[in-house]
Structures are given as C-alpha cells and as structure tokens.
Amino acid sequence: MKTETSGGILFILSSPSGGGKTTLAKKLAEGCDDIRISVSYTTRQKRAGEQDGREYCFIGLDRFKRMVDENAFAEYAIVHGQFYGTSLESIEKARQEGYDLLLDIDVQGAAQLRSKGVDYVSIFIIPPTMEELKRRLKSRGTESDAEIEKRLKIAEKEMTHRGEYDYVIINRDLETALNGLKQIIAAEREKRLSGEKKESE
Ligand code: 5GP
C-alpha cells in the first residue's frame, strides 16, 4: 500500500487487551512500507514466539527506570503491573525520515501524549461484546484465568475512554476492521495532503 503521503503522521491504536489491535497492526504493516509499528520498551516477560526488538524491546526494571530518568520516553505507563514505554527516538526518527508511525499503546499513554501537545490521530478498537472479549482472551491461551479476570476488569475501565479517541472501530471480524483502519489512514493522509496543497496556493 504505497500511496502519495505527506508522511510522518502518528497513529495511535488502543484497545482493551484481547481487542485485536496487535493482530490488526501487524496485518496493516505487512507489505506496507510507508507505515511502521513502533516497538515499545517493556519490563514484562517475553511470551512464546516473541522476539526481542520485534514485538518489544524487553528490558529490566533498572534499565527502564534509567531511561525514565534520562527522559528517553515520549510516554510510559504501568499496564497490567508492568512498565511499557515509547521512546522519543522512535517518534523523532519517523518524523525525520517521513514515514507514518503506528503506536499500539494504552489509554494512559495516549492521554500523556495529548497533554504534551503531540499531534496524532487516535483510533480505539473495541470488541463487539465483553463476552467475545473474554472468549478471545481465553483462546489466546497466554494468560491464566486470574490474569484474564484482571484484564476484563481493566478492559471495562478502558472502554470508558473511547470518547477521547478520534475514531472507534468495532472489531467484529479482522478483515472488516482492517479495511476500516486502512480507510481512516487513507482519509487522514488525504486531509494532510489537501491541507498542504491549500497552504501552498
Ligand atoms: P501486551 O503485554 O499484551 O503486549 O500489551 C499490554 C498493553 O500494553 C496493551 O494495551 C498495549 O497497548 C500496551 N502497551 C504496549 N506498549 C506500550 C507503550 O509503549 N506505552 C503504553 N502506554 N502502553 C503500551
């Protein structure tokens, strides 16, 4: 999906855990050379199949805290008891090199960037029902029952923030949600391009 683009747009994708945003983000970036997924830093344990530097940069708590002290993060938050953060460097690099960047971050991170005046387009992915969310979390098989219950409680709270986002996508099925996401990205690029054209007229 190479399109004419003004480049350097920051897209934020949030959803409750199990809402499908990670799969959506991966699908979107496949074969797409003008949008990249930001790789966050986290203190959580690597899951089976994950690679350091691909899904996350997996680091210890000491290093994370050092990075906080050095102001290396554009935003960071504790999610499900672990630290997660987006480096300032990854955002700067996207701006300088002119590619769009997709941040898969939680509602706290999005709020922090907003309060810092960072310009972004935000999209909230919601599951069709809470029952479906529970089913997806269970079928993922990566969390214990207790962890799933914890995530469902957090999900209910996170869902109350959907009104703070520019767009909401209901993830009934992957293909439809992916198309919705692509349309939002295309529309936002178009908006910026037409804005730039108007400015130069
Ligand atoms: P998971 O551990 O399941 O990959 O992610 C747990 C949650 O952390 C998800 O809601 C994800 O969006 C969020 N998350 C991942 N990276 C970051 C980050 O850099 N900053 C913030 N604030 N949240 C993040």
Short mmCIF file of C-alpha atoms and ligand atoms in Angstrom, two decimals:
data_model
loop_
_atom_site.label_atom_id
_atom_site.label_comp_id
_atom_site.label_asym_id
_atom_site.label_seq_id
_atom_site.Cartn_x
_atom_site.Cartn_y
_atom_site.Cartn_z
CA MET A 1 0.00 0.00 0.00
CA LYS A 2 2.34 2.75 -1.16
CA THR A 3 0.41 5.96 -1.51
CA GLU A 4 1.27 9.58 -2.04
CA THR A 5 1.67 10.76 1.53
CA SER A 6 2.77 13.78 3.47
CA GLY A 7 4.45 11.28 5.82
CA GLY A 8 5.22 11.45 9.46
CA ILE A 9 1.67 11.05 10.79
CA LEU A 10 1.43 9.48 14.21
CA PHE A 11 -1.43 6.99 14.54
CA ILE A 12 -2.36 5.70 17.97
CA LEU A 13 -4.18 2.43 18.27
CA SER A 14 -5.63 1.50 21.65
CA SER A 15 -7.96 -1.23 22.79
CA PRO A 16 -8.54 -3.40 25.79
CA SER A 17 -6.24 -6.40 25.94
CA GLY A 18 -7.65 -9.01 23.53
CA GLY A 19 -9.43 -6.36 21.46
CA GLY A 20 -7.36 -7.37 18.45
CA LYS A 21 -5.18 -4.31 17.91
CA THR A 22 -1.86 -6.15 17.83
CA THR A 23 -3.08 -8.51 15.10
CA LEU A 24 -4.58 -5.57 13.22
CA ALA A 25 -1.38 -3.55 13.47
CA LYS A 26 0.69 -6.48 12.20
CA LYS A 27 -1.67 -7.11 9.29
CA LEU A 28 -1.62 -3.44 8.40
CA ALA A 29 2.15 -3.23 8.33
CA GLU A 30 2.52 -6.37 6.18
CA GLY A 31 3.52 -5.28 2.71
CA CYS A 32 3.21 -1.67 3.72
CA ASP A 33 6.42 0.30 3.53
CA ASP A 34 5.10 3.73 4.45
CA ILE A 35 3.76 2.88 7.90
CA ARG A 36 5.74 1.22 10.63
CA ILE A 37 4.78 -0.10 14.02
CA SER A 38 6.63 1.48 16.89
CA VAL A 39 8.48 -1.07 19.04
CA SER A 40 7.92 -0.20 22.69
CA TYR A 41 10.12 -0.96 25.65
CA THR A 42 8.66 -3.19 28.33
CA THR A 43 9.63 -4.90 31.55
CA ARG A 44 7.17 -7.75 31.01
CA GLN A 45 8.36 -11.27 30.26
CA LYS A 46 8.69 -12.32 26.65
CA ARG A 47 5.84 -14.60 25.50
CA ALA A 48 6.37 -17.70 23.39
CA GLY A 49 7.00 -16.69 19.78
CA GLU A 50 8.02 -13.11 20.60
CA GLN A 51 11.42 -11.73 19.65
CA ASP A 52 13.40 -9.05 21.39
CA GLY A 53 13.40 -5.94 19.20
CA ARG A 54 10.42 -7.12 17.12
CA GLU A 55 7.30 -7.12 19.35
CA TYR A 56 9.05 -5.20 22.14
CA CYS A 57 12.47 -4.33 23.44
CA PHE A 58 12.43 -6.45 26.59
CA ILE A 59 14.41 -4.76 29.34
CA GLY A 60 14.80 -5.00 33.11
CA LEU A 61 13.21 -2.62 35.59
CA ASP A 62 16.55 -0.91 36.35
CA ARG A 63 17.15 -0.04 32.74
CA PHE A 64 13.56 1.13 32.32
CA LYS A 65 13.89 3.45 35.31
CA ARG A 66 17.19 4.77 33.99
CA MET A 67 15.51 5.58 30.69
CA VAL A 68 12.74 7.40 32.59
CA ASP A 69 15.37 9.46 34.44
CA GLU A 70 17.10 10.28 31.16
CA ASN A 71 13.76 11.46 29.67
CA ALA A 72 14.09 8.88 26.94
CA PHE A 73 10.34 8.21 26.77
CA ALA A 74 7.70 10.22 24.93
CA GLU A 75 5.24 8.42 27.19
CA TYR A 76 5.27 5.46 29.53
CA ALA A 77 2.79 3.73 31.80
CA ILE A 78 2.25 0.78 34.05
CA VAL A 79 -0.12 -1.63 32.34
CA HIS A 80 -1.16 -4.90 34.00
CA GLY A 81 1.60 -4.38 36.56
CA GLN A 82 4.42 -3.95 34.01
CA PHE A 83 6.13 -0.88 32.57
CA TYR A 84 5.65 -0.03 28.89
CA GLY A 85 7.05 2.99 27.08
CA THR A 86 7.51 4.60 23.67
CA SER A 87 10.91 6.12 23.10
CA LEU A 88 11.19 9.71 21.97
CA GLU A 89 13.78 8.49 19.49
CA SER A 90 11.28 6.30 17.56
CA ILE A 91 8.88 9.23 17.13
CA GLU A 92 11.66 11.62 16.10
CA LYS A 93 13.05 9.15 13.58
CA ALA A 94 9.64 8.72 11.91
CA ARG A 95 9.25 12.49 11.64
CA GLN A 96 12.73 12.95 10.20
CA GLU A 97 12.50 10.07 7.74
CA GLY A 98 8.88 10.88 6.81
CA TYR A 99 7.13 7.57 7.42
CA ASP A 100 3.88 7.20 9.33
CA LEU A 101 4.18 5.52 12.69
CA LEU A 102 1.61 3.39 14.45
CA LEU A 103 1.75 3.26 18.23
CA ASP A 104 -0.01 0.33 19.90
CA ILE A 105 -0.35 1.89 23.34
CA ASP A 106 -2.87 2.03 26.15
CA VAL A 107 -5.24 4.85 27.12
CA GLN A 108 -2.79 6.30 29.69
CA GLY A 109 -0.05 6.65 27.05
CA ALA A 110 -2.44 8.31 24.60
CA ALA A 111 -3.53 10.78 27.31
CA GLN A 112 0.11 11.61 28.15
CA LEU A 113 0.95 12.39 24.53
CA ARG A 114 -2.18 14.52 24.27
CA SER A 115 -1.25 16.52 27.35
CA LYS A 116 2.21 17.11 25.85
CA GLY A 117 0.59 18.55 22.74
CA VAL A 118 1.79 15.77 20.43
CA ASP A 119 -0.16 15.76 17.18
CA TYR A 120 -1.70 12.38 16.42
CA VAL A 121 -4.71 10.55 15.05
CA SER A 122 -6.21 8.17 17.57
CA ILE A 123 -8.22 5.03 16.94
CA PHE A 124 -9.90 2.88 19.57
CA ILE A 125 -10.64 -0.75 18.75
CA ILE A 126 -13.48 -2.32 20.70
CA PRO A 127 -14.67 -5.92 20.81
CA PRO A 128 -18.32 -6.45 19.79
CA THR A 129 -19.22 -7.60 23.35
CA MET A 130 -17.46 -8.26 26.66
CA GLU A 131 -18.33 -11.98 26.29
CA GLU A 132 -16.48 -12.03 22.98
CA LEU A 133 -13.51 -10.31 24.58
CA LYS A 134 -13.42 -12.98 27.29
CA ARG A 135 -13.61 -15.71 24.67
CA ARG A 136 -10.71 -14.17 22.71
CA LEU A 137 -8.57 -13.78 25.81
CA LYS A 138 -9.19 -17.41 26.74
CA SER A 139 -8.49 -18.73 23.24
CA ARG A 140 -5.19 -16.83 23.14
CA GLY A 141 -4.03 -19.14 25.90
CA THR A 142 -1.27 -16.82 27.09
CA GLU A 143 -2.83 -15.68 30.38
CA SER A 144 -4.07 -17.55 33.45
CA ASP A 145 -7.77 -17.39 34.43
CA ALA A 146 -6.92 -14.93 37.21
CA GLU A 147 -5.00 -12.73 34.76
CA ILE A 148 -7.93 -12.88 32.30
CA GLU A 149 -10.36 -11.74 35.01
CA LYS A 150 -7.97 -8.88 35.86
CA ARG A 151 -7.72 -7.85 32.22
CA LEU A 152 -11.52 -7.93 31.80
CA LYS A 153 -11.93 -5.56 34.75
CA ILE A 154 -9.30 -3.22 33.31
CA ALA A 155 -10.97 -3.52 29.88
CA GLU A 156 -14.28 -2.24 31.25
CA LYS A 157 -12.50 0.80 32.64
CA GLU A 158 -10.51 1.37 29.44
CA MET A 159 -13.68 1.25 27.35
CA THR A 160 -14.98 4.34 29.14
CA HIS A 161 -12.17 6.31 27.42
CA ARG A 162 -13.34 5.57 23.88
CA GLY A 163 -14.93 9.03 23.59
CA GLU A 164 -11.45 10.59 23.83
CA TYR A 165 -10.43 8.99 20.54
CA ASP A 166 -10.84 10.38 17.03
CA TYR A 167 -12.22 7.08 15.67
CA VAL A 168 -13.76 3.91 17.09
CA ILE A 169 -13.69 0.61 15.21
CA ILE A 170 -15.78 -2.36 16.36
CA ASN A 171 -13.70 -5.44 15.70
CA ARG A 172 -16.37 -7.97 14.69
CA ASP A 173 -14.07 -9.63 12.21
CA LEU A 174 -10.48 -8.97 11.28
CA GLU A 175 -10.95 -8.19 7.61
CA THR A 176 -13.69 -5.59 8.11
CA ALA A 177 -11.79 -3.96 10.97
CA LEU A 178 -8.60 -3.90 8.88
CA ASN A 179 -10.44 -2.24 6.00
CA GLY A 180 -11.84 0.35 8.40
CA LEU A 181 -8.35 1.08 9.68
CA LYS A 182 -6.96 1.42 6.15
CA GLN A 183 -9.74 3.83 5.24
CA ILE A 184 -9.03 6.01 8.26
CA ILE A 185 -5.32 6.12 7.41
CA ALA A 186 -6.03 6.94 3.76
CA ALA A 187 -8.50 9.69 4.75
CA GLU A 188 -6.08 11.26 7.22
CA ARG A 189 -3.28 11.26 4.66
CA GLU A 190 -5.58 12.83 2.13
CA LYS A 191 -6.59 15.51 4.64
CA ARG A 192 -2.97 16.47 5.30
CA LEU A 193 -2.09 16.47 1.62
CA SER A 194 -5.02 18.69 0.71
CA GLY A 195 -4.12 20.94 3.67
CA GLU A 196 -0.57 21.24 2.36
CA LYS A 197 -1.80 21.99 -1.14
CA LYS A 198 -4.10 24.74 0.18
CA GLU A 199 -1.24 26.28 2.13
CA SER A 200 0.98 26.44 -0.94
CA GLU A 201 -1.75 28.00 -3.14
P1 5GP B 1 0.76 -6.76 25.87
O1 5GP B 1 1.64 -7.04 27.04
O2 5GP B 1 -0.48 -7.61 25.88
O3 5GP B 1 1.52 -6.81 24.57
O4 5GP B 1 0.27 -5.26 26.00
C1 5GP B 1 -0.42 -4.85 27.12
C2 5GP B 1 -0.89 -3.43 26.94
O5 5GP B 1 0.20 -2.52 26.95
C3 5GP B 1 -1.64 -3.15 25.64
O6 5GP B 1 -2.83 -2.44 25.95
C4 5GP B 1 -0.69 -2.29 24.85
O7 5GP B 1 -1.37 -1.39 24.00
C5 5GP B 1 0.01 -1.55 25.96
N1 5GP B 1 1.31 -1.01 25.52
C6 5GP B 1 2.22 -1.61 24.73
N2 5GP B 1 3.27 -0.79 24.54
C7 5GP B 1 3.00 0.35 25.19
C8 5GP B 1 3.70 1.59 25.35
O8 5GP B 1 4.79 1.81 24.85
N3 5GP B 1 3.11 2.54 26.12
C9 5GP B 1 1.88 2.34 26.72
N4 5GP B 1 1.38 3.35 27.42
N5 5GP B 1 1.20 1.21 26.58
C10 5GP B 1 1.74 0.22 25.83
#
